[in-house]
mmCIF file of C-alpha atoms in Angstrom:
data_model
loop_
_atom_site.group_PDB
_atom_site.id
_atom_site.type_symbol
_atom_site.label_atom_id
_atom_site.label_comp_id
_atom_site.label_asym_id
_atom_site.label_seq_id
_atom_site.Cartn_x
_atom_site.Cartn_y
_atom_site.Cartn_z
ATOM 1 C CA UNK A 12 -7.029 11.150 4.315
ATOM 2 C CA UNK A 13 -3.940 11.078 6.669
ATOM 3 C CA UNK A 14 -5.177 8.878 8.790
ATOM 4 C CA UNK A 15 -6.424 6.408 6.292
ATOM 5 C CA UNK A 16 -2.895 5.971 5.498
ATOM 6 C CA UNK A 17 -1.751 6.111 8.962
ATOM 7 C CA UNK A 18 -3.085 3.788 11.336
ATOM 8 C CA UNK A 19 -3.200 0.394 10.863
ATOM 9 C CA UNK A 20 -7.057 -0.833 11.788
ATOM 10 C CA UNK A 21 -8.042 2.347 8.912
ATOM 11 C CA UNK A 22 -5.153 0.411 5.779
ATOM 12 C CA UNK A 23 -6.914 -2.765 6.476
ATOM 13 C CA UNK A 24 -10.277 -1.652 5.707
ATOM 14 C CA UNK A 25 -9.549 0.085 2.201
ATOM 15 C CA UNK A 26 -5.937 -1.722 1.567
ATOM 16 C CA UNK A 27 -5.350 -3.257 -1.900
ATOM 17 C CA UNK A 28 -6.829 -4.097 -5.466
ATOM 18 C CA UNK A 29 -10.614 -5.085 -4.628
ATOM 19 C CA UNK A 30 -11.125 -8.920 -3.538
ATOM 20 C CA UNK A 31 -8.319 -9.188 -0.946
ATOM 21 C CA UNK A 32 -8.079 -8.904 2.747
ATOM 22 C CA UNK A 33 -5.642 -7.707 4.768
ATOM 23 C CA UNK A 34 -4.941 -10.044 7.903
ATOM 24 C CA UNK A 35 -1.663 -8.099 9.362
ATOM 25 C CA UNK A 36 -1.008 -4.246 9.377
ATOM 26 C CA UNK A 37 1.833 -2.363 11.550
ATOM 27 C CA UNK A 38 3.097 0.450 11.221
ATOM 28 C CA UNK A 39 5.593 2.701 13.221
ATOM 29 C CA UNK A 40 5.575 6.296 12.222
ATOM 30 C CA UNK A 41 8.513 8.125 11.647
ATOM 31 C CA UNK A 42 11.296 8.134 9.586
ATOM 32 C CA UNK A 43 13.403 4.387 10.103
ATOM 33 C CA UNK A 44 9.984 2.823 11.629
ATOM 34 C CA UNK A 45 8.724 0.275 10.153
ATOM 35 C CA UNK A 46 5.236 -0.180 7.632
ATOM 36 C CA UNK A 47 4.401 -4.048 7.227
ATOM 37 C CA UNK A 48 1.519 -5.108 5.346
ATOM 38 C CA UNK A 49 0.332 -8.230 3.711
ATOM 39 C CA UNK A 50 -2.942 -9.074 1.198
ATOM 40 C CA UNK A 51 -4.167 -12.391 1.198
ATOM 41 C CA UNK A 52 -6.278 -13.586 -1.849
ATOM 42 C CA UNK A 53 -9.780 -13.594 -1.321
ATOM 43 C CA UNK A 54 -12.481 -16.292 -2.898
ATOM 44 C CA UNK A 55 -13.077 -13.030 -6.020
ATOM 45 C CA UNK A 56 -9.516 -14.460 -6.228
ATOM 46 C CA UNK A 57 -9.997 -17.807 -8.346
ATOM 47 C CA UNK A 58 -6.311 -19.641 -8.595
ATOM 48 C CA UNK A 59 -5.256 -17.106 -6.252
ATOM 49 C CA UNK A 60 -7.588 -17.538 -3.360
ATOM 50 C CA UNK A 61 -5.252 -18.007 -0.513
ATOM 51 C CA UNK A 62 -2.191 -16.839 -1.593
ATOM 52 C CA UNK A 63 -0.480 -13.921 0.340
ATOM 53 C CA UNK A 64 1.326 -11.027 -0.352
ATOM 54 C CA UNK A 65 4.182 -9.484 2.247
ATOM 55 C CA UNK A 66 5.528 -5.749 1.895
ATOM 56 C CA UNK A 67 7.778 -4.551 4.282
ATOM 57 C CA UNK A 68 8.715 -1.461 3.836
ATOM 58 C CA UNK A 69 10.493 1.432 6.382
ATOM 59 C CA UNK A 70 9.130 5.694 6.320
ATOM 60 C CA UNK A 71 12.080 7.738 5.089
ATOM 61 C CA UNK A 72 9.652 10.725 5.352
ATOM 62 C CA UNK A 73 7.219 11.390 7.526
ATOM 63 C CA UNK A 74 5.656 15.427 7.184
ATOM 64 C CA UNK A 75 1.621 15.411 9.225
ATOM 65 C CA UNK A 76 -0.620 15.811 6.867
ATOM 66 C CA UNK A 77 1.940 16.775 4.193
ATOM 67 C CA UNK A 78 4.102 13.865 2.852
ATOM 68 C CA UNK A 79 4.899 9.573 3.572
ATOM 69 C CA UNK A 80 7.280 8.532 1.356
ATOM 70 C CA UNK A 81 8.669 4.779 2.300
ATOM 71 C CA UNK A 82 11.267 1.906 0.636
ATOM 72 C CA UNK A 83 9.339 -1.811 0.593
ATOM 73 C CA UNK A 84 9.982 -4.456 -0.344
ATOM 74 C CA UNK A 85 7.240 -6.695 -1.395
ATOM 75 C CA UNK A 86 6.532 -10.195 -2.557
ATOM 76 C CA UNK A 87 4.502 -13.525 -3.030
ATOM 77 C CA UNK A 88 4.064 -15.613 0.664
ATOM 78 C CA UNK A 89 6.925 -18.710 -0.570
ATOM 79 C CA UNK A 90 8.634 -17.432 -2.994
ATOM 80 C CA UNK A 91 11.119 -15.827 -2.497
ATOM 81 C CA UNK A 92 13.341 -13.288 -4.335
ATOM 82 C CA UNK A 93 11.595 -14.591 -7.935
ATOM 83 C CA UNK A 94 8.794 -12.354 -6.843
ATOM 84 C CA UNK A 95 9.663 -9.473 -4.972
ATOM 85 C CA UNK A 96 9.374 -6.134 -5.938
ATOM 86 C CA UNK A 97 11.583 -3.326 -4.654
ATOM 87 C CA UNK A 98 9.863 0.015 -4.896
ATOM 88 C CA UNK A 99 10.145 3.889 -3.414
ATOM 89 C CA UNK A 100 6.152 5.127 -2.917
ATOM 90 C CA UNK A 101 5.863 8.951 -1.873
ATOM 91 C CA UNK A 102 2.593 10.599 -1.500
ATOM 92 C CA UNK A 103 2.086 14.080 -1.390
ATOM 93 C CA UNK A 104 -1.312 15.020 0.422
ATOM 94 C CA UNK A 105 -2.125 18.222 -0.907
ATOM 95 C CA UNK A 106 -5.700 20.460 0.798
ATOM 96 C CA UNK A 107 -7.912 22.025 -1.666
ATOM 97 C CA UNK A 108 -11.086 22.719 -0.727
ATOM 98 C CA UNK A 109 -11.180 21.635 2.324
ATOM 99 C CA UNK A 110 -10.568 18.622 0.779
ATOM 100 C CA UNK A 111 -7.277 16.217 0.755
ATOM 101 C CA UNK A 112 -6.231 15.398 -2.916
ATOM 102 C CA UNK A 113 -3.071 12.933 -2.885
ATOM 103 C CA UNK A 114 0.326 12.528 -5.475
ATOM 104 C CA UNK A 115 1.149 9.173 -5.576
ATOM 105 C CA UNK A 116 4.934 8.528 -7.035
ATOM 106 C CA UNK A 117 6.034 4.746 -6.977
ATOM 107 C CA UNK A 118 8.907 3.803 -8.338
ATOM 108 C CA UNK A 119 10.601 0.636 -9.031
ATOM 109 C CA UNK A 120 14.035 -0.022 -8.450
ATOM 110 C CA UNK A 121 14.139 -3.897 -8.963
ATOM 111 C CA UNK A 122 11.985 -6.989 -10.250
ATOM 112 C CA UNK A 123 12.230 -10.035 -9.215
ATOM 113 C CA UNK A 124 11.998 -12.906 -12.679
ATOM 114 C CA UNK A 125 8.175 -14.133 -11.037
ATOM 115 C CA UNK A 126 7.275 -10.676 -10.359
ATOM 116 C CA UNK A 127 6.537 -8.911 -14.048
ATOM 117 C CA UNK A 128 2.949 -10.269 -14.540
ATOM 118 C CA UNK A 129 3.217 -8.163 -11.533
ATOM 119 C CA UNK A 130 4.505 -5.300 -12.316
ATOM 120 C CA UNK A 131 2.341 -4.755 -15.839
ATOM 121 C CA UNK A 132 -0.834 -4.785 -12.787
ATOM 122 C CA UNK A 133 -0.012 -2.090 -10.099
ATOM 123 C CA UNK A 134 -1.735 0.794 -11.695
ATOM 124 C CA UNK A 135 -4.711 -1.029 -11.825
ATOM 125 C CA UNK A 136 -4.065 -2.302 -8.150
ATOM 126 C CA UNK A 137 -3.171 1.565 -6.844
ATOM 127 C CA UNK A 138 -6.259 2.074 -9.017
ATOM 128 C CA UNK A 139 -8.395 -0.052 -7.994
ATOM 129 C CA UNK A 140 -7.268 0.282 -3.820
ATOM 130 C CA UNK A 141 -7.730 4.891 -4.588
ATOM 131 C CA UNK A 142 -11.346 3.479 -5.620
ATOM 132 C CA UNK A 143 -11.290 1.577 -2.547
ATOM 133 C CA UNK A 144 -9.878 4.595 -0.302
ATOM 134 C CA UNK A 145 -12.361 6.940 -1.585
ATOM 135 C CA UNK A 146 -15.193 4.825 -0.713
ATOM 136 C CA UNK A 147 -14.046 4.333 2.587
ATOM 137 C CA UNK A 148 -13.718 7.792 3.482
ATOM 138 C CA UNK A 149 -17.180 8.248 1.420
ATOM 139 C CA UNK A 150 -18.629 5.621 3.880
ATOM 140 C CA UNK A 151 -17.491 7.519 7.011
#
């Protein structure tokens, strides 16, 4: 589970909601290190096809196999601050009966005027993303 959250080639396989691909991903796994990932809408996202949503984050906690926390700014490519979402994401990894369970908390600090709809869909998006993570790990 830890590797799936911290290795770019693995992140590219499951990150984001259904219908997106991950053309770019960088991870500097250390406190203060950069986490950069870009989601790109595919055919299934209809009128959004080709839209890119970058996220630039800095790790604030890196505790191998235990905790990963980052502060992030995400936006719609080409739209700027009006679509920006500033958030803190905290992932706690818990060992239970030989399996890893995670607790994920995303706290939103700032929302641009053009990002309100994206914020409303975040829980749905995170649910799809975690479903994709589960399927990815099951296939390995």
